[in-house]
Coordinates of C-alpha atoms in Angstrom, one line a residue:
X1 CA 110.8 47.0 49.3
X2 CA 113.7 47.4 51.7
X3 CA 111.4 48.0 54.7
X4 CA 109.4 44.9 53.9
X5 CA 112.4 42.7 53.7
X6 CA 113.8 44.1 56.9
X7 CA 110.7 43.1 58.7
X8 CA 110.6 39.6 57.3
X9 CA 114.3 38.6 57.5
X10 CA 116.4 38.2 60.6
X11 CA 119.4 40.4 61.0
X12 CA 122.0 37.8 59.9
X13 CA 119.8 37.1 56.8
X14 CA 119.4 40.7 56.0
X15 CA 123.1 41.4 56.3
X16 CA 123.8 38.4 54.0
X17 CA 121.3 39.6 51.5
X18 CA 122.8 43.1 51.5
X19 CA 126.2 41.7 50.8
X20 CA 124.9 39.6 48.0
X21 CA 123.2 42.6 46.4
X22 CA 126.4 44.6 46.7
X23 CA 128.3 41.8 45.0
X24 CA 125.7 41.6 42.2
X25 CA 125.9 45.4 41.7
X26 CA 129.7 45.2 41.4
X27 CA 129.5 42.3 38.9
X28 CA 127.0 44.4 36.9
X29 CA 129.5 47.3 36.8
X30 CA 132.3 45.0 35.7
X31 CA 130.1 43.5 32.9
X32 CA 129.0 47.0 31.9
X33 CA 132.6 48.2 31.7
X34 CA 133.7 45.2 29.7
X35 CA 130.8 45.8 27.3
X36 CA 132.0 49.4 26.9
X37 CA 135.5 48.1 26.0
X38 CA 134.0 45.8 23.4
X39 CA 131.8 48.6 22.0
X40 CA 134.8 50.8 21.7
X41 CA 136.9 48.2 19.8
X42 CA 134.1 47.4 17.2
X43 CA 132.5 50.8 16.9
X44 CA 133.6 53.1 14.1
X45 CA 133.4 56.1 16.4
X46 CA 134.4 56.4 20.1
X47 CA 131.8 55.4 22.6
X48 CA 130.2 58.3 24.6
X49 CA 130.2 56.2 27.8
X50 CA 134.0 55.9 28.2
X51 CA 137.1 58.1 27.7
X52 CA 140.8 58.3 28.2
X53 CA 142.4 60.9 30.4
X54 CA 146.0 61.8 31.0
X55 CA 147.0 62.8 34.6
X56 CA 150.6 64.1 35.2
X57 CA 152.1 64.0 38.6
X58 CA 152.5 67.4 40.3
X59 CA 154.2 68.0 43.7
X60 CA 154.6 64.2 44.0
X61 CA 150.8 63.7 43.8
X62 CA 148.3 63.1 41.0
X63 CA 145.5 64.8 43.0
X64 CA 142.7 62.1 43.1
X65 CA 141.5 59.3 45.3
X66 CA 139.9 56.0 44.5
X67 CA 137.5 53.8 46.5
X68 CA 136.2 50.4 46.2
X69 CA 137.6 47.2 44.7
X70 CA 137.1 45.2 41.5
X71 CA 136.4 47.8 40.1
X72 CA 137.7 50.9 41.8
X73 CA 135.9 54.3 41.5
X74 CA 137.3 57.8 41.6
X75 CA 135.9 59.2 44.9
X76 CA 137.6 62.6 45.2
X77 CA 139.5 65.1 43.1
X78 CA 141.6 67.7 44.9
X79 CA 141.4 71.3 43.7
X80 CA 144.2 72.9 41.8
X81 CA 145.8 69.5 41.0
X82 CA 146.6 67.8 37.7
X83 CA 143.6 65.5 38.1
X84 CA 141.2 68.4 38.2
X85 CA 142.4 69.8 34.8
X86 CA 142.6 66.3 33.2
X87 CA 138.9 65.8 32.7
X88 CA 138.7 63.0 35.3
X89 CA 135.5 63.2 37.3
X90 CA 134.2 61.8 40.6
X91 CA 132.3 58.6 39.8
X92 CA 134.5 57.5 37.0
X93 CA 135.2 53.7 37.0
X94 CA 138.9 53.1 36.2
X95 CA 139.1 50.4 33.4
X96 CA 142.9 50.5 32.8
X97 CA 146.0 52.3 34.1
X98 CA 148.8 52.8 31.6
X99 CA 147.5 50.0 29.5
X100 CA 147.0 47.5 32.4
X101 CA 143.5 46.3 32.8
X102 CA 142.4 46.9 36.5
X103 CA 138.8 45.9 36.4
X104 CA 139.7 42.8 38.4
X105 CA 142.3 44.4 40.6
X106 CA 141.8 45.2 44.3
X107 CA 142.1 48.7 45.7
X108 CA 145.6 48.2 46.9
X109 CA 146.7 46.6 43.6
X110 CA 145.5 49.7 41.6
X111 CA 147.2 52.0 44.1
X112 CA 150.5 50.1 43.6
X113 CA 150.2 50.2 39.8
X114 CA 149.4 54.0 39.8
X115 CA 152.5 54.7 42.1
X116 CA 154.9 52.3 40.3
X117 CA 157.2 55.2 39.4
X118 CA 155.4 56.7 36.4
X119 CA 155.1 60.5 36.2
X120 CA 152.1 60.2 33.8
X121 CA 149.0 58.1 34.2
X122 CA 146.9 57.2 31.1
X123 CA 143.5 56.2 32.4
X124 CA 140.7 54.5 30.5
X125 CA 137.5 55.3 32.5
X126 CA 133.8 54.6 32.2
X127 CA 131.3 57.2 33.4
X128 CA 128.8 56.0 36.0
X129 CA 128.7 59.0 38.2
X130 CA 125.0 59.2 38.6
X131 CA 124.7 55.5 39.5
X132 CA 127.5 55.6 42.0
X133 CA 126.4 58.8 43.6
X134 CA 122.9 57.5 44.0
X135 CA 124.2 54.3 45.5
X136 CA 126.4 56.2 47.9
X137 CA 123.7 58.6 48.9
X138 CA 120.9 56.1 49.3
X139 CA 122.8 53.0 50.5
X140 CA 123.0 54.0 54.1
X141 CA 120.4 53.8 56.8
X142 CA 117.3 56.0 56.5
X143 CA 117.1 59.3 58.3
X144 CA 115.1 59.5 61.5
X145 CA 115.3 63.3 61.8
X146 CA 117.1 66.1 60.1
X147 CA 117.4 69.9 60.1
X148 CA 119.8 72.8 60.5
X149 CA 121.5 73.4 63.8
X150 CA 124.3 75.8 65.0
X151 CA 127.5 74.0 66.0
X152 CA 130.1 75.6 68.2
X153 CA 133.7 75.3 67.2
X154 CA 136.1 76.4 70.1
X155 CA 138.9 78.7 69.0
X156 CA 141.1 79.0 72.1
X157 CA 140.6 78.3 75.8
X158 CA 138.6 81.0 77.6
X159 CA 137.4 82.5 74.3
X160 CA 133.8 82.4 73.0
X161 CA 133.2 79.7 70.4
X162 CA 132.6 80.3 66.7
X163 CA 129.2 79.2 65.6
X164 CA 128.7 77.5 62.2
X165 CA 125.4 76.5 60.7
X166 CA 125.3 72.8 59.6
X167 CA 122.8 70.3 58.3
X168 CA 122.4 67.5 60.9
X169 CA 120.9 64.1 60.1
X170 CA 120.1 61.5 62.8
X171 CA 120.0 58.1 61.1
X172 CA 118.6 54.7 62.1
X173 CA 122.0 53.5 63.2
X174 CA 121.7 56.1 66.0
X175 CA 124.6 58.1 64.6
X176 CA 124.4 61.9 64.2
X177 CA 125.9 63.1 60.9
X178 CA 126.5 66.7 60.0
X179 CA 127.0 68.2 56.5
X180 CA 127.9 71.6 55.2
X181 CA 124.4 72.0 53.6
X182 CA 121.3 70.0 53.1
X183 CA 122.4 69.2 49.5
X184 CA 125.8 67.8 50.5
X185 CA 126.4 64.1 50.0
X186 CA 129.6 63.7 52.1
X187 CA 129.3 64.5 55.8
X188 CA 132.0 66.6 57.5
X189 CA 131.6 64.7 60.7
X190 CA 129.8 62.0 62.6
X191 CA 129.1 61.2 66.2
X192 CA 128.0 57.7 67.5
X193 CA 125.7 58.3 70.4
X194 CA 126.8 55.4 72.5
X195 CA 127.4 56.4 76.2
X196 CA 126.6 60.1 75.5
X197 CA 124.5 62.4 77.7
X198 CA 122.2 65.2 76.6
X199 CA 121.9 68.4 78.7
X200 CA 120.6 71.9 78.2
X201 CA 123.3 74.5 78.3
X202 CA 123.6 78.3 78.6
X203 CA 126.2 78.6 75.8
X204 CA 125.7 82.2 75.0
X205 CA 123.3 81.3 72.2
X206 CA 119.6 80.8 72.7
X207 CA 118.0 77.3 72.4
X208 CA 121.3 75.6 73.1
X209 CA 122.0 72.0 74.3
X210 CA 125.1 69.8 74.7
X211 CA 126.0 66.2 73.8
X212 CA 128.9 64.9 75.9
X213 CA 130.6 61.7 76.8
X214 CA 132.2 61.6 80.3
X215 CA 135.4 63.7 80.1
X216 CA 135.6 63.2 76.3
X217 CA 134.1 64.5 73.2
X218 CA 131.6 67.4 73.6
X219 CA 129.3 68.8 70.9
X220 CA 127.6 72.2 71.6
X221 CA 124.6 72.8 69.5
X222 CA 121.8 75.3 69.2
X223 CA 118.5 75.5 67.3
X224 CA 116.8 78.5 65.7
X225 CA 113.7 78.2 67.9
X226 CA 112.7 76.8 71.2
X227 CA 110.3 74.4 69.4
X228 CA 113.1 73.1 67.2
X229 CA 115.4 72.7 70.2
X230 CA 112.8 70.7 72.1
X231 CA 112.2 68.4 69.2
X232 CA 115.9 67.8 68.6
X233 CA 116.5 67.1 72.3
X234 CA 113.6 64.6 72.3
X235 CA 114.8 62.6 69.3
X236 CA 118.4 62.6 70.4
X237 CA 117.5 61.5 73.9
X238 CA 115.5 58.6 72.5
X239 CA 118.5 57.7 70.2
X240 CA 120.9 57.8 73.1
X241 CA 118.7 55.4 75.1
X242 CA 118.4 53.0 72.1
X243 CA 122.2 53.1 71.6
X244 CA 123.0 52.4 75.2
X245 CA 120.5 49.4 75.3
X246 CA 122.1 47.7 72.3
X247 CA 124.6 48.8 69.8
X248 CA 125.4 46.3 66.9
X249 CA 128.5 48.1 65.8
X250 CA 129.9 48.1 69.4
X251 CA 129.2 44.4 69.7
X252 CA 131.0 43.6 66.4
X253 CA 134.0 45.7 67.5
X254 CA 134.3 44.0 70.9
X255 CA 134.0 40.6 69.1
X256 CA 136.7 41.6 66.6
X257 CA 139.1 42.6 69.4
X258 CA 138.9 39.0 70.8
X259 CA 139.9 37.5 67.4
X260 CA 143.4 36.9 66.0
X261 CA 144.3 39.3 63.2
X262 CA 143.8 36.6 60.5
X263 CA 140.2 36.0 61.6
X264 CA 138.8 39.5 61.1
X265 CA 136.6 39.1 58.0
X266 CA 137.3 41.2 54.9
X267 CA 139.7 43.8 56.4
X268 CA 140.3 47.1 54.6
X269 CA 144.1 46.9 55.3
X270 CA 146.5 45.0 57.5
X271 CA 150.3 44.9 58.2
X272 CA 152.9 46.4 60.4
X273 CA 152.9 50.1 61.4
X274 CA 155.2 52.0 63.8
X275 CA 152.9 53.9 66.2
X276 CA 153.8 56.9 68.4
X277 CA 152.8 56.2 72.0
X278 CA 150.7 58.9 73.7
X279 CA 152.3 58.5 77.1
X280 CA 156.0 57.9 76.5
X281 CA 156.3 59.5 73.1
X282 CA 158.2 56.6 71.7
X283 CA 157.7 54.5 68.5
X284 CA 156.5 50.9 68.8
X285 CA 156.0 48.4 66.0
X286 CA 152.5 47.1 66.0
X287 CA 150.6 44.7 63.7
X288 CA 147.5 46.5 62.7
X289 CA 144.2 45.5 61.1
X290 CA 141.8 48.1 59.6
X291 CA 138.1 47.2 59.5
X292 CA 135.1 49.7 59.1
X293 CA 137.2 52.7 60.2
X294 CA 138.4 50.8 63.3
X295 CA 142.2 50.1 63.7
X296 CA 143.0 47.1 65.8
X297 CA 146.4 46.8 67.4
X298 CA 148.3 43.6 68.0
X299 CA 151.8 42.8 69.3
X300 CA 152.5 40.8 66.2
X301 CA 150.8 38.9 63.4
X302 CA 150.5 35.7 65.5
X303 CA 148.7 37.3 68.5
X304 CA 145.5 35.7 69.7
X305 CA 143.7 38.9 70.3
X306 CA 144.1 42.7 70.0
X307 CA 145.4 44.7 73.0
X308 CA 143.8 47.9 71.8
X309 CA 141.7 49.7 69.2
X310 CA 141.3 53.1 67.7
X311 CA 137.8 54.2 66.6
X312 CA 138.6 56.6 63.7
X313 CA 135.0 57.5 62.6
X314 CA 135.0 61.1 61.4
X315 CA 138.9 61.3 61.3
X316 CA 141.0 62.7 58.5
X317 CA 144.4 61.5 57.2
X318 CA 147.4 63.6 56.2
X319 CA 151.1 63.3 55.8
X320 CA 153.3 64.8 58.6
X321 CA 156.9 64.8 59.9
X322 CA 156.2 63.6 63.4
X323 CA 159.5 62.7 65.2
X324 CA 161.4 63.6 62.0
X325 CA 160.2 60.3 60.4
X326 CA 160.4 60.4 56.6
X327 CA 157.3 58.3 55.9
X328 CA 155.1 59.5 58.8
X329 CA 151.4 60.3 58.6
X330 CA 148.8 61.6 61.0
X331 CA 145.2 60.5 61.7
X332 CA 143.5 63.6 63.0
X333 CA 140.0 64.2 64.5
X334 CA 137.5 66.8 63.6
X335 CA 137.2 67.8 67.3
X336 CA 140.4 69.2 68.9
X337 CA 139.9 67.4 72.2
X338 CA 139.9 64.0 70.6
X339 CA 143.1 62.0 70.3
X340 CA 145.5 62.4 67.4
X341 CA 147.3 59.3 66.1
X342 CA 150.8 59.3 64.5
X343 CA 152.2 56.4 62.5
X344 CA 155.2 55.9 60.1
X345 CA 156.0 53.2 57.6
X346 CA 159.3 51.8 56.1
X347 CA 158.6 53.1 52.6
X348 CA 156.6 55.8 50.7
X349 CA 154.6 53.1 48.9
X350 CA 153.5 51.6 52.2
X351 CA 152.5 55.0 53.5
X352 CA 150.4 55.6 50.4
X353 CA 148.8 52.2 50.8
X354 CA 147.8 52.8 54.4
X355 CA 146.6 56.4 53.9
X356 CA 144.5 55.4 50.9
X357 CA 143.0 52.5 52.9
X358 CA 142.2 54.7 55.9
X359 CA 140.5 57.3 53.8
X360 CA 138.5 54.7 52.0
X361 CA 137.5 52.9 55.2
X362 CA 136.5 56.1 57.0
X363 CA 134.6 57.6 54.0
X364 CA 132.8 54.4 53.3
X365 CA 131.6 54.1 56.9
X366 CA 130.3 57.7 56.8
X367 CA 128.3 56.8 53.7
X368 CA 127.0 53.5 54.9
X369 CA 126.6 54.3 58.6

């Protein structure tokens, strides 16, 4: 059905339809969770579809992450943390936190409630793991081509690279995703093919080729056979040509940079951050707006347009002590040659807010393309 609609509707209509379907799905989840609450109150025995878990803070963290908004969903559980042993599962919809109903709360509001000083979280959750996992796995653009390739990870300069076998998927958004295995749901990296060049390469491994953007990111790959290598080069070459002719994401990004911060639709996060400059290594206060894993930089909240932008697709977020700042965090790339970004906030709560929003925005983009 999706392919039929795509052919009939114009792009703006299709985007509007997809947004409406997402809103309907969210509403259905909320109604389903509310029905679970009613069933639990009137039933003589506890409902099998919901449960209460207790998560105790350990090493200043609870050990789980949430995504989405109204309602929020548990998206990741860190190993060897209180969350892992609590019975909480990826895919759980959070109904209440310490007695506060959060079905109608935004992502940032739930994070604020969870980090309001309590050392113990009592969570009422509803199990919809299969529904959410299916939506996340199938919600993105369809794959054009997929298969196993060898990926070179450089260790040190002038040393031979270490080769790792990964499952690669080229999707209709002309973005190349790579996963640990063909059964993995979450990619470990992604490469938008805009302005890239493809070339054959004698990399010390047979059937090798290279994707590179002028002086920037380079991805060394190798196939198992000459036939597989030729097939991959053909589909990647076609995807690069298509990306260079017209890239919708790039057009949206350029358009957003020309807007004032208040005009960017449905941002994932916004506010002031102190950013470490790459040239002078000094901290500067910037008004930032996060949207679809892109962070736009403004001089202040009243600026008419952004003066810069960081494309954070495939990046990871972690706390750090850059410049001795207490509430600093790092946004780090999967490829060592890409730029690292360092920020700090005025409070621990604000750092958690920004880190959670960045993780959500980056992970959501990887799922949806």
